[in-house]
JSON list of C-alpha atoms in Angstrom, two decimals:
[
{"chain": "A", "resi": 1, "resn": "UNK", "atom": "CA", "xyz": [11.25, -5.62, 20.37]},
{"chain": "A", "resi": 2, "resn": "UNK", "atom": "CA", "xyz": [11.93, -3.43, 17.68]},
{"chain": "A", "resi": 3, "resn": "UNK", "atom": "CA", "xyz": [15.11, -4.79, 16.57]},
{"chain": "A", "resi": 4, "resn": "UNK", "atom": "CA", "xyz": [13.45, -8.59, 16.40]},
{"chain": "A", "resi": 5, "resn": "UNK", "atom": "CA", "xyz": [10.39, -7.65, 14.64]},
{"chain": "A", "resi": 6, "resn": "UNK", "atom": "CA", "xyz": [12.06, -5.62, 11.76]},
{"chain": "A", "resi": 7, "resn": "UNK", "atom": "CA", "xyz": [14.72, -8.53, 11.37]},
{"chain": "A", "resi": 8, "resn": "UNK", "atom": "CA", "xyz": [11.25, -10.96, 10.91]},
{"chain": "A", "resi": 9, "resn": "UNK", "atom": "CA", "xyz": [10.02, -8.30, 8.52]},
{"chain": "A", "resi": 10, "resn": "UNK", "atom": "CA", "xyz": [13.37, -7.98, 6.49]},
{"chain": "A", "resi": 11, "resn": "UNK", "atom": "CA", "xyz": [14.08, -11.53, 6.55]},
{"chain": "A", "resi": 12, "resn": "UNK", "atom": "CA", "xyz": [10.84, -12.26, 4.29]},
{"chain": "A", "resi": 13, "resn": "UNK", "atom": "CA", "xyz": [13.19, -10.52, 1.53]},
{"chain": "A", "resi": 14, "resn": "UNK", "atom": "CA", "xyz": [15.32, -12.87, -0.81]},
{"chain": "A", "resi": 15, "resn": "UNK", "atom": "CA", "xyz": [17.11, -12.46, -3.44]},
{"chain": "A", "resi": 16, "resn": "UNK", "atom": "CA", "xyz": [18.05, -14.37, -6.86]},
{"chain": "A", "resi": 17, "resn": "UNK", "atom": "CA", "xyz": [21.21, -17.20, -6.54]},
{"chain": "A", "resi": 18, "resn": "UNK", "atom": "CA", "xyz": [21.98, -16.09, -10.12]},
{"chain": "A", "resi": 19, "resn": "UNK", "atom": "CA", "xyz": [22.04, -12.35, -11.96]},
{"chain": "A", "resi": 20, "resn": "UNK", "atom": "CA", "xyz": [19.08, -12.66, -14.63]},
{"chain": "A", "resi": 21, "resn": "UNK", "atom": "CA", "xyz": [18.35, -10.33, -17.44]},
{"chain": "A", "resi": 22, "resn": "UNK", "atom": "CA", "xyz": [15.69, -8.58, -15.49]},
{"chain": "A", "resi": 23, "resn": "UNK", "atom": "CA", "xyz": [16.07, -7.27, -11.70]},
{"chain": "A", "resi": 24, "resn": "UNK", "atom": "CA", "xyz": [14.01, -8.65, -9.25]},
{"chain": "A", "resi": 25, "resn": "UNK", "atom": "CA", "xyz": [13.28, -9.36, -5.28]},
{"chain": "A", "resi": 26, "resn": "UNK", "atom": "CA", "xyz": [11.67, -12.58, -3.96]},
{"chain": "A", "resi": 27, "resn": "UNK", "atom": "CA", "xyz": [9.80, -12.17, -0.90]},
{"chain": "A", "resi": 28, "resn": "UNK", "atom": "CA", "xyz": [7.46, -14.50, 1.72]},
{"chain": "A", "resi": 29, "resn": "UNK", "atom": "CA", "xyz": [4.12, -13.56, 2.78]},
{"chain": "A", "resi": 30, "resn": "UNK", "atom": "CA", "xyz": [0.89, -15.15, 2.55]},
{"chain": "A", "resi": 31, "resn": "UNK", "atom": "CA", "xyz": [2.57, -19.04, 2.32]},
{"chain": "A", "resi": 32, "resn": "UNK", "atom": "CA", "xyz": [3.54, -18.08, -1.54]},
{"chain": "A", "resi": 33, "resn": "UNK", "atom": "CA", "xyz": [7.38, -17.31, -2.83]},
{"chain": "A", "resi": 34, "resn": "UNK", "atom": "CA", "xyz": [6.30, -13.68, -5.05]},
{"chain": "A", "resi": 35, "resn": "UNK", "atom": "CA", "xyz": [8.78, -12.62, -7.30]},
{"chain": "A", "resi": 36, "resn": "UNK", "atom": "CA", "xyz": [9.04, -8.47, -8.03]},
{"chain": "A", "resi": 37, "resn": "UNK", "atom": "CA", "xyz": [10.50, -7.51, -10.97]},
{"chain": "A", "resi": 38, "resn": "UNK", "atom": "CA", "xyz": [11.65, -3.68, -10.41]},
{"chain": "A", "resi": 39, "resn": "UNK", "atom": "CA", "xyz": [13.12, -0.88, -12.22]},
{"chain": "A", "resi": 40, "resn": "UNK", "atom": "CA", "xyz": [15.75, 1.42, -11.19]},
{"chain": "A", "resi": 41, "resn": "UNK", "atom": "CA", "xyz": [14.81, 4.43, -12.91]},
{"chain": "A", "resi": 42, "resn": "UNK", "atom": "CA", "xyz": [12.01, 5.72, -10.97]},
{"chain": "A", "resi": 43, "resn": "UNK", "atom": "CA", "xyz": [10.50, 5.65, -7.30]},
{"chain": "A", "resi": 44, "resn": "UNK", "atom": "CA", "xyz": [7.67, 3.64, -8.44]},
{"chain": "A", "resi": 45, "resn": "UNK", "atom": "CA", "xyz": [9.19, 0.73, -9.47]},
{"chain": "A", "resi": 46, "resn": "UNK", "atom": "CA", "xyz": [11.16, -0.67, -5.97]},
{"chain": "A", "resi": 47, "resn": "UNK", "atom": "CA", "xyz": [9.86, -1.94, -3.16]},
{"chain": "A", "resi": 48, "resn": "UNK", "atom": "CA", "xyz": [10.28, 0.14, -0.23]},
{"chain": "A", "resi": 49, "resn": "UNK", "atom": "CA", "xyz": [10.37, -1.01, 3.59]},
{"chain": "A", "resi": 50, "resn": "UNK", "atom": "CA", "xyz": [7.04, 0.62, 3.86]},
{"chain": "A", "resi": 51, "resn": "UNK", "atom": "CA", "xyz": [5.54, -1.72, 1.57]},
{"chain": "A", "resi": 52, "resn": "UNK", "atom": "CA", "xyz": [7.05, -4.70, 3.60]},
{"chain": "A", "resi": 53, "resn": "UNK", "atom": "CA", "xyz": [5.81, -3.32, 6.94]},
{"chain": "A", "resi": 54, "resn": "UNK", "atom": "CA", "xyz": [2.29, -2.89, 6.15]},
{"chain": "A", "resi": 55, "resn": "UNK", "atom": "CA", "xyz": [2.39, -6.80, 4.23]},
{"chain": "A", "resi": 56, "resn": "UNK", "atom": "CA", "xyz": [3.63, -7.99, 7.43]},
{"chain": "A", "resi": 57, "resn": "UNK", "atom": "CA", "xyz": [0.76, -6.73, 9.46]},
{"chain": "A", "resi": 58, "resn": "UNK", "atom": "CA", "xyz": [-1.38, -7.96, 7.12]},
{"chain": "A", "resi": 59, "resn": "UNK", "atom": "CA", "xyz": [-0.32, -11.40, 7.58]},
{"chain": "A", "resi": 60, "resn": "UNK", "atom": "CA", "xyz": [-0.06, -11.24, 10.66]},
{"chain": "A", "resi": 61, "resn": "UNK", "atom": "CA", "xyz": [-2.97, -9.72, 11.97]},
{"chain": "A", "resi": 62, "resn": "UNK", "atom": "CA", "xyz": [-5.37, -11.55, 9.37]},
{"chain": "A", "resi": 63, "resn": "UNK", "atom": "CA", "xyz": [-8.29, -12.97, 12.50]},
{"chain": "A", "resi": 64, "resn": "UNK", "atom": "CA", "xyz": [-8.30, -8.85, 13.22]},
{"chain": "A", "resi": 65, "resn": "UNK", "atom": "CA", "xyz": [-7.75, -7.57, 9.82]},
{"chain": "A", "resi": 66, "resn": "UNK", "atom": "CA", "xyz": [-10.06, -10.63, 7.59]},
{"chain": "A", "resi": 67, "resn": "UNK", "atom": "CA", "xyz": [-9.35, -9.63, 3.98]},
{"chain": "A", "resi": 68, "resn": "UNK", "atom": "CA", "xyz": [-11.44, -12.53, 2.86]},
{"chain": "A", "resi": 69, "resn": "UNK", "atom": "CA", "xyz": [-14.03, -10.77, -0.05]},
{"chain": "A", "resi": 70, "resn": "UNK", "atom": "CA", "xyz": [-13.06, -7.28, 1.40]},
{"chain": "A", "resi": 71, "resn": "UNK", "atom": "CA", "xyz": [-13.06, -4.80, -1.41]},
{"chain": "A", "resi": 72, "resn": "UNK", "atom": "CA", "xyz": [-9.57, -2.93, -1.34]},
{"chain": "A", "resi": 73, "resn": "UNK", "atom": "CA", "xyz": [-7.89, -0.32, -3.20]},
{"chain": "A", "resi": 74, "resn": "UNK", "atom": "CA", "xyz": [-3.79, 0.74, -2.67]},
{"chain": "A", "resi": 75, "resn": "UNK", "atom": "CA", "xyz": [-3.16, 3.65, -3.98]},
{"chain": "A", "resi": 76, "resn": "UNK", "atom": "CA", "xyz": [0.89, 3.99, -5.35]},
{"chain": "A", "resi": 77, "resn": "UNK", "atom": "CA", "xyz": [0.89, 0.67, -5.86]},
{"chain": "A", "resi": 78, "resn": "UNK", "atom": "CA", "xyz": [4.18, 0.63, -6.84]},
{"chain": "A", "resi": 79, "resn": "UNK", "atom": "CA", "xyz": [5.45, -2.82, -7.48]},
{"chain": "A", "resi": 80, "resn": "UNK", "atom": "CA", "xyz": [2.37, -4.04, -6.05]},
{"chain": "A", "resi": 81, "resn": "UNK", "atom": "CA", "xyz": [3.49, -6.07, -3.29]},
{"chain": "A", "resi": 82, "resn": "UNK", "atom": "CA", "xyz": [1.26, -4.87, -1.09]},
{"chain": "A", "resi": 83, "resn": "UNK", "atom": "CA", "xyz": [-1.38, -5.69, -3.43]},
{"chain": "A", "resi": 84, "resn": "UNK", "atom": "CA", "xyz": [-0.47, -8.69, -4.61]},
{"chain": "A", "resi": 85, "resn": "UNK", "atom": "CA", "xyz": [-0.43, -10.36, -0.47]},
{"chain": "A", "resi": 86, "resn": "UNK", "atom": "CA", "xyz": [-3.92, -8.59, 0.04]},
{"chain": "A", "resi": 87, "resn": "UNK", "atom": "CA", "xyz": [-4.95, -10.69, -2.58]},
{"chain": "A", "resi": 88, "resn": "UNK", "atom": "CA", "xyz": [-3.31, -14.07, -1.34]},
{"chain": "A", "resi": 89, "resn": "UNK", "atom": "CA", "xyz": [-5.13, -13.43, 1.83]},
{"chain": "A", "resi": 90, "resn": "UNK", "atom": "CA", "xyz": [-8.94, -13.46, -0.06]},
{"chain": "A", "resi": 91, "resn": "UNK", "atom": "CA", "xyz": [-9.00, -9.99, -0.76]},
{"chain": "A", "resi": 92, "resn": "UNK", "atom": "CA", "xyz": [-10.78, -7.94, -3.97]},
{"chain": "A", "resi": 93, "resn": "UNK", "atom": "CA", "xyz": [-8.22, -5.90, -4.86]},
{"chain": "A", "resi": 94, "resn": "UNK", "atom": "CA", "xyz": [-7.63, -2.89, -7.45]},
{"chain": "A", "resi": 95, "resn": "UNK", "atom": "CA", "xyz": [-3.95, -2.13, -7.47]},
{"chain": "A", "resi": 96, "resn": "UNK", "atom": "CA", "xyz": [-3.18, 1.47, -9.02]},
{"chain": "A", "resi": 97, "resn": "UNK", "atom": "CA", "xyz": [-0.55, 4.17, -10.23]},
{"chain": "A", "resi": 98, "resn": "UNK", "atom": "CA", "xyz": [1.04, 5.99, -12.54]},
{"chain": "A", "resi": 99, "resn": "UNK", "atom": "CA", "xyz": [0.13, 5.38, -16.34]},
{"chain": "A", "resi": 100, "resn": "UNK", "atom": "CA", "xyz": [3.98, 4.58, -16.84]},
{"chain": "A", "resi": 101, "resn": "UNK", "atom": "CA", "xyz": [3.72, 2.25, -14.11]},
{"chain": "A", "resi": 102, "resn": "UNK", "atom": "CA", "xyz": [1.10, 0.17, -14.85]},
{"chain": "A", "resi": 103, "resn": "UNK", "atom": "CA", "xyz": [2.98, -2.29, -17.45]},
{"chain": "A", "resi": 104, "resn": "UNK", "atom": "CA", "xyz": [5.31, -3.70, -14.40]},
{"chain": "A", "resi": 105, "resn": "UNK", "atom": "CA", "xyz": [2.40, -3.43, -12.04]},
{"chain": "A", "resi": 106, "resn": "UNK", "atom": "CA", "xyz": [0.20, -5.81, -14.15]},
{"chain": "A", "resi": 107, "resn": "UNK", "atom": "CA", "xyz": [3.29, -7.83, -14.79]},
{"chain": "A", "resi": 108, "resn": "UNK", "atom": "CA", "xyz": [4.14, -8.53, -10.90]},
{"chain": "A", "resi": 109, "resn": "UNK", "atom": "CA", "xyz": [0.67, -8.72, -9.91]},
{"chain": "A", "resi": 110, "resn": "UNK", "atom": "CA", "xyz": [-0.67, -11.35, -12.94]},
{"chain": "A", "resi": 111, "resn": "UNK", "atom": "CA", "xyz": [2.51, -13.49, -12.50]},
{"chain": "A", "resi": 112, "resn": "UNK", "atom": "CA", "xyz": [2.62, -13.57, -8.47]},
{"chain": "A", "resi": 113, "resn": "UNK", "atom": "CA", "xyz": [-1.51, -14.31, -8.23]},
{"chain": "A", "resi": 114, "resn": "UNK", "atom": "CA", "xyz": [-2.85, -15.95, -11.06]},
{"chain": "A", "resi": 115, "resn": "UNK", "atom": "CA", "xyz": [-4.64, -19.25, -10.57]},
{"chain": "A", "resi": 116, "resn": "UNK", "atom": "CA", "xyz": [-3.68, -18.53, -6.60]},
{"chain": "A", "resi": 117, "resn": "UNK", "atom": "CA", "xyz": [-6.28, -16.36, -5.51]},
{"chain": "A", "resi": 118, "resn": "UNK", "atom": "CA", "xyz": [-10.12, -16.51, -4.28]},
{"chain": "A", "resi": 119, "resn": "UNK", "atom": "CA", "xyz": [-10.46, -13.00, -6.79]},
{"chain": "A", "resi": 120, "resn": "UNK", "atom": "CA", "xyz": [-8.38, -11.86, -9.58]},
{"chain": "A", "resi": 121, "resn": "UNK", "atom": "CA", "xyz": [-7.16, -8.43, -8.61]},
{"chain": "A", "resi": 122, "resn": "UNK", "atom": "CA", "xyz": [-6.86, -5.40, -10.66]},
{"chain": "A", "resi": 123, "resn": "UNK", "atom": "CA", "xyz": [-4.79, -3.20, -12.19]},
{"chain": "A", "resi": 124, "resn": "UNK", "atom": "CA", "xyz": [-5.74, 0.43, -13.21]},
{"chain": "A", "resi": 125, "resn": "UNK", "atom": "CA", "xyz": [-4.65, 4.34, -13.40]},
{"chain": "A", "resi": 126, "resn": "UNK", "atom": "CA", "xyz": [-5.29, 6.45, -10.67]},
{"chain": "A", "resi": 127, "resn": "UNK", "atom": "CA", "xyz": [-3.33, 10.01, -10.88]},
{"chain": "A", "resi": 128, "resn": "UNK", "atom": "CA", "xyz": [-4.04, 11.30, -7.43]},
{"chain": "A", "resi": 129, "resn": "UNK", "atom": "CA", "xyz": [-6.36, 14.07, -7.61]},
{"chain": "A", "resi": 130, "resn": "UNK", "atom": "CA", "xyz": [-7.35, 13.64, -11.31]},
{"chain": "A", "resi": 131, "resn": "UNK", "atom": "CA", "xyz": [-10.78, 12.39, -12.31]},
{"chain": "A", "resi": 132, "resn": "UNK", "atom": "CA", "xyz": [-11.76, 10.82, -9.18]},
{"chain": "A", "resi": 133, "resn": "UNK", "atom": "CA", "xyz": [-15.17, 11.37, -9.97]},
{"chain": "A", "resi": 134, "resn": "UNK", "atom": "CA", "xyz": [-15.23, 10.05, -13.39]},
{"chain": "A", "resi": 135, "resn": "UNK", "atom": "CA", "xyz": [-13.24, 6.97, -12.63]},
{"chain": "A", "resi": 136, "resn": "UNK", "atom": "CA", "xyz": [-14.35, 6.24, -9.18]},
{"chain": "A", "resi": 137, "resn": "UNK", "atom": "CA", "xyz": [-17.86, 7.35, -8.49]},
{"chain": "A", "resi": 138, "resn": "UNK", "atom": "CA", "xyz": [-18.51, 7.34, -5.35]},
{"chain": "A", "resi": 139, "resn": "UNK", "atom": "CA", "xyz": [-21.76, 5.98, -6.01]},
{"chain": "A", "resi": 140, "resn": "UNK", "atom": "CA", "xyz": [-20.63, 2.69, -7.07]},
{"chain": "A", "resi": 141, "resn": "UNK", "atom": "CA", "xyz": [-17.22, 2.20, -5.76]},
{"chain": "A", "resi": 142, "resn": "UNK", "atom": "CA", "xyz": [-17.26, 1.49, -2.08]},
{"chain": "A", "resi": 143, "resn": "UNK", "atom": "CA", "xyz": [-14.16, 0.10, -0.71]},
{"chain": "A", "resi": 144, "resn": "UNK", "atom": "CA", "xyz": [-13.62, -2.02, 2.59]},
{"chain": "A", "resi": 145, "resn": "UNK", "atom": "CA", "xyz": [-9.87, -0.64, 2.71]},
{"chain": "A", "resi": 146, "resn": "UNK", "atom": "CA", "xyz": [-7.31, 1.76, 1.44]},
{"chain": "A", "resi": 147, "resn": "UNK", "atom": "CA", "xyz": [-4.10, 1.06, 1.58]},
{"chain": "A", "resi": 148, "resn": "UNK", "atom": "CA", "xyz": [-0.81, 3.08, 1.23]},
{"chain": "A", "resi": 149, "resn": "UNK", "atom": "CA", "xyz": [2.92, 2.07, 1.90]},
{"chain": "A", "resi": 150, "resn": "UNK", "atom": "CA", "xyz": [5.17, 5.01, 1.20]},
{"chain": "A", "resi": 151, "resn": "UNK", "atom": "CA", "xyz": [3.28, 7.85, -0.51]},
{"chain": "A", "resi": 152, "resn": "UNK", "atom": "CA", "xyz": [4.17, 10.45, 1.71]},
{"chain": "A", "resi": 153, "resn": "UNK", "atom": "CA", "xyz": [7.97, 11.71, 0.31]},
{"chain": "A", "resi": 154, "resn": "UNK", "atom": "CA", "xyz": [9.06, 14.78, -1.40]},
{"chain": "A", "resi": 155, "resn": "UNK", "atom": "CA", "xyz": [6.93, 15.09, -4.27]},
{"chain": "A", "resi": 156, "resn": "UNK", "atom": "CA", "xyz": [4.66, 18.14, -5.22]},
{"chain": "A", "resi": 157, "resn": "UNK", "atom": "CA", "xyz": [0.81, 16.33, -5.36]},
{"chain": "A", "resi": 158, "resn": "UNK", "atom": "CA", "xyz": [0.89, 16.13, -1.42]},
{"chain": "A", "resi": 159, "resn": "UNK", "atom": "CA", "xyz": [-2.91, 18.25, -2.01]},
{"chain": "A", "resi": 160, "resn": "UNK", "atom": "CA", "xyz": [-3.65, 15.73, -4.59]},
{"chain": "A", "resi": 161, "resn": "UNK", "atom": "CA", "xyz": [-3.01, 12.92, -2.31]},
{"chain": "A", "resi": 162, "resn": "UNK", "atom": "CA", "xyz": [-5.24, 14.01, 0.41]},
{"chain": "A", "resi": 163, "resn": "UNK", "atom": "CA", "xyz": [-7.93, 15.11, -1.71]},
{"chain": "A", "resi": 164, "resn": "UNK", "atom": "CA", "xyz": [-7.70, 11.36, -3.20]},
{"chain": "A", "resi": 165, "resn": "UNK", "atom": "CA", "xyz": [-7.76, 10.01, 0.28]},
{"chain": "A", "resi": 166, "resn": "UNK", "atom": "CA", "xyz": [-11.22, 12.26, 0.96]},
{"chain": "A", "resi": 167, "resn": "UNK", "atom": "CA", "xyz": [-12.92, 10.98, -1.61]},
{"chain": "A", "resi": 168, "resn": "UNK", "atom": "CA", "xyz": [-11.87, 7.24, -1.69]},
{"chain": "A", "resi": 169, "resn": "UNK", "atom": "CA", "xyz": [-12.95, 6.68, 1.93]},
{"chain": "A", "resi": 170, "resn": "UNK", "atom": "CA", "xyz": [-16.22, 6.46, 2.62]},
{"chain": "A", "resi": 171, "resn": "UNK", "atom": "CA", "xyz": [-17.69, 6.30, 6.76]},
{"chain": "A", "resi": 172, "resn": "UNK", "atom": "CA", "xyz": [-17.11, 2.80, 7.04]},
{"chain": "A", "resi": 173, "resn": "UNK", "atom": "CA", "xyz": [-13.60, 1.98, 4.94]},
{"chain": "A", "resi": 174, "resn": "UNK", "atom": "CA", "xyz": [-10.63, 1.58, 7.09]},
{"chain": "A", "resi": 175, "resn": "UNK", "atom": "CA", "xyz": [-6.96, 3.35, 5.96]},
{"chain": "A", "resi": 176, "resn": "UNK", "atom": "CA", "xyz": [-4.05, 1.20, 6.37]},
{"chain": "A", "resi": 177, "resn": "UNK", "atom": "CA", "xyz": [-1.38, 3.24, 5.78]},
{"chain": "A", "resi": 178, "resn": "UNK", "atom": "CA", "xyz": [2.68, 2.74, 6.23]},
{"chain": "A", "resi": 179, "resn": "UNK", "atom": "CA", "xyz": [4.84, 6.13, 6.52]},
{"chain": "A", "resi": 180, "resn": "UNK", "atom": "CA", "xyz": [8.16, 6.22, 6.55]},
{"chain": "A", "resi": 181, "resn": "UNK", "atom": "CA", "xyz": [9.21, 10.10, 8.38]},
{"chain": "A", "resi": 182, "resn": "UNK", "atom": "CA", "xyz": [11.62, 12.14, 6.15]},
{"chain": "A", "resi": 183, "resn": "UNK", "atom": "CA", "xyz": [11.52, 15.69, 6.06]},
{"chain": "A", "resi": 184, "resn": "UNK", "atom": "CA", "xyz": [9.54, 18.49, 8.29]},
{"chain": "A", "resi": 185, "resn": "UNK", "atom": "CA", "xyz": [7.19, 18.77, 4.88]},
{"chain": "A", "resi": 186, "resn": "UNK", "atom": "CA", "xyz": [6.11, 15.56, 4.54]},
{"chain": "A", "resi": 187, "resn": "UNK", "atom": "CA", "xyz": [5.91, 15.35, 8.28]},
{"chain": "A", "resi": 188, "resn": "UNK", "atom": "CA", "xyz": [3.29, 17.79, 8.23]},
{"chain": "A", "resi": 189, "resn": "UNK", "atom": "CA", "xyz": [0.94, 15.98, 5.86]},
{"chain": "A", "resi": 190, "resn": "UNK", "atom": "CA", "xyz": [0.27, 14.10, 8.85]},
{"chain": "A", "resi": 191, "resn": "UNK", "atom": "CA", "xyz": [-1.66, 17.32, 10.63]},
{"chain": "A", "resi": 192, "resn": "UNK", "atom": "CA", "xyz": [-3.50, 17.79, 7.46]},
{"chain": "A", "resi": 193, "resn": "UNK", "atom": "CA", "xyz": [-4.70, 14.30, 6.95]},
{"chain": "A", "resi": 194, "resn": "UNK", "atom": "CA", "xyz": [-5.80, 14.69, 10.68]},
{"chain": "A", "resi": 195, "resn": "UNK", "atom": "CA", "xyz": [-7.98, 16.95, 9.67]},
{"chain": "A", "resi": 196, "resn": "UNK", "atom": "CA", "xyz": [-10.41, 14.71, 8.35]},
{"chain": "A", "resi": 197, "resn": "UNK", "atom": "CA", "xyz": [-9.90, 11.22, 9.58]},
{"chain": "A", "resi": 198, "resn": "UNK", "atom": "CA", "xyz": [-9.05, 9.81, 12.91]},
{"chain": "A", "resi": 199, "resn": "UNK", "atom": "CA", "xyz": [-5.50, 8.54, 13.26]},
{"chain": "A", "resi": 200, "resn": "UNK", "atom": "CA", "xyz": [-4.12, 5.24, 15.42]},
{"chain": "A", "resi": 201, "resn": "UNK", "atom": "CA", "xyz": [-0.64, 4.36, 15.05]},
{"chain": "A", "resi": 202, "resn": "UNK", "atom": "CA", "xyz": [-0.63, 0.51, 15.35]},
{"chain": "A", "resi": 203, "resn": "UNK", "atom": "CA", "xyz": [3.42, 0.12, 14.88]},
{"chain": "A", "resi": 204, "resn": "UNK", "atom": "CA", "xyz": [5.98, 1.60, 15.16]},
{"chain": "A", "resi": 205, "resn": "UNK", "atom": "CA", "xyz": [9.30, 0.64, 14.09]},
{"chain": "A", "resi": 206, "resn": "UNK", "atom": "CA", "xyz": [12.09, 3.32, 15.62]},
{"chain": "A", "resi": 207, "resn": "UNK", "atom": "CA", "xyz": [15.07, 1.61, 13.31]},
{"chain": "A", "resi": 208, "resn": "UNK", "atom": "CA", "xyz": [13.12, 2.20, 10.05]},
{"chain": "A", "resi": 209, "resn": "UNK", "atom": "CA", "xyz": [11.83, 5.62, 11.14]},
{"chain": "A", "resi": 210, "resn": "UNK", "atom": "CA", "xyz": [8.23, 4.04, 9.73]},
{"chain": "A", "resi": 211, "resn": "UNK", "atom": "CA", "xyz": [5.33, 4.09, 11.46]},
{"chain": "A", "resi": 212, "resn": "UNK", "atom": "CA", "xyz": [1.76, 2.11, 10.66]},
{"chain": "A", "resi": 213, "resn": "UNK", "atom": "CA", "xyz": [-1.61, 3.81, 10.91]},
{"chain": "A", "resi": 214, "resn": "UNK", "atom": "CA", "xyz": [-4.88, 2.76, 11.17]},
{"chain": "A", "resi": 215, "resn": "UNK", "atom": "CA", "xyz": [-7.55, 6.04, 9.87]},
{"chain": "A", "resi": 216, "resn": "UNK", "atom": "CA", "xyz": [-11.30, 6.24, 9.48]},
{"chain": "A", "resi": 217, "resn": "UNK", "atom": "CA", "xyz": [-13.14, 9.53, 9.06]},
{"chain": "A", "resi": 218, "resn": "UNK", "atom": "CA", "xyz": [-13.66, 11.56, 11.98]},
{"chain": "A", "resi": 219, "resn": "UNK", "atom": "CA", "xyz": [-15.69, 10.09, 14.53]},
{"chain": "A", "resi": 220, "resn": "UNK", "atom": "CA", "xyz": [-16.26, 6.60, 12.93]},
{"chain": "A", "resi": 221, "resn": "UNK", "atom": "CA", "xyz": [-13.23, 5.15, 14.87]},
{"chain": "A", "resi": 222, "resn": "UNK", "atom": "CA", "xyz": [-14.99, 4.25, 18.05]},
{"chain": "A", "resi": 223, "resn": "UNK", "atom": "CA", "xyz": [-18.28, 3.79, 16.44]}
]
């Protein structure tokens, strides 16, 4: 089961017939062809397998999962895939990184969704940890989801990310995260982040060493 459902999530992938000036994927999600253009130089800039996962079970679980006007945020948007087939499935979305990555994020996501979806998503900067307060108050921005594909690696803001987490999520907002397991360190972000919200794993995907989770904070899960 494993083996069929990653080659189903792998095959959405295409690439260009001919070598352009700029590097990019093609992928299939939502009924739309979307076009990534990525960068080499930095993490940021590719798409991932985690990214792919989580747009999958989007798709595919849209009657349980209804996007339709849900206010969503990703955080390390990255590319923006993720962000851009939240938005082809109704979805309010506000895709954010880096500073540096913003330029190719509002590039990918304006090219792959304009004039296609119900809501115009969103690009904007959100260092993880930094201002939260000033440019998210919690007072006025309430979100219906968080999601994350491949934010948990070997990088030093791990405390930054959960503290981000904490205060984007409030009782009722749903995380959809995809993690793909590395080393023991990252690994143990896991315990931390269960420290605040409940945790389902929803997939599982042995050959990618990536699983899917499904958080709310504690004891909102079964309510």
């Amino acid at each position: 089961e494993d083996a069929q459902i990653v080659a189903e999530i792998m095959g959405r992938r295409f690439f260009p017939d001919l070598i352009a000036y700029k590097t990019w994927e093609g992928f299939h999600f939502a009924g739309h062809e979307i076009r990534i253009t990525e960068a080499t130089d930095c993490y940021g800039a590719v798409v991932w397998p985690s990214a792919l996962v989580l747009c999958h079970f989007l798709e595919t679980n849209s009657k349980q999962c209804n996007l339709v006007d849900k206010n969503v945020i990703e955080i390390g948007a990255g590319t923006g895939l993720v962000s851009i087939v939240a938005s082809l499935l109704g979805a309010f979305v506000t895709a954010t990184d880096l500073p540096e990555l913003l330029g190719n994020l509002q590039h990918n996501v304006l090219q792959n969704t304009k004039q296609k979806c119900k809501h115009q998503p969103c690009v904007k900067e959100l260092s993880w940890g930094i201002d939260l307060e000033k440019n998210f108050p919690r007072s006025s921005c309430h979100f219906d989801y968080i999601m994350a594909a491949d934010v948990v690696y070997h990088h030093p803001f791990l405390d930054e990310l959960l503290l981000t987490f904490d205060h984007l999520c409030m009782n009722d907002t749903v995380i959809l995260w995809a993690m793909k397991f590395r080393l023991e360190n990252e690994n143990r972000f896991v315990d931390r982040f269960q420290t605040l919200f409940d945790l389902e794993m929803i997939s599982n995907f042995p050959s990618l060493n990536i699983a899917l989770y499904k958080a709310m904070r504690k004891g909102r899960m079964k309510a």
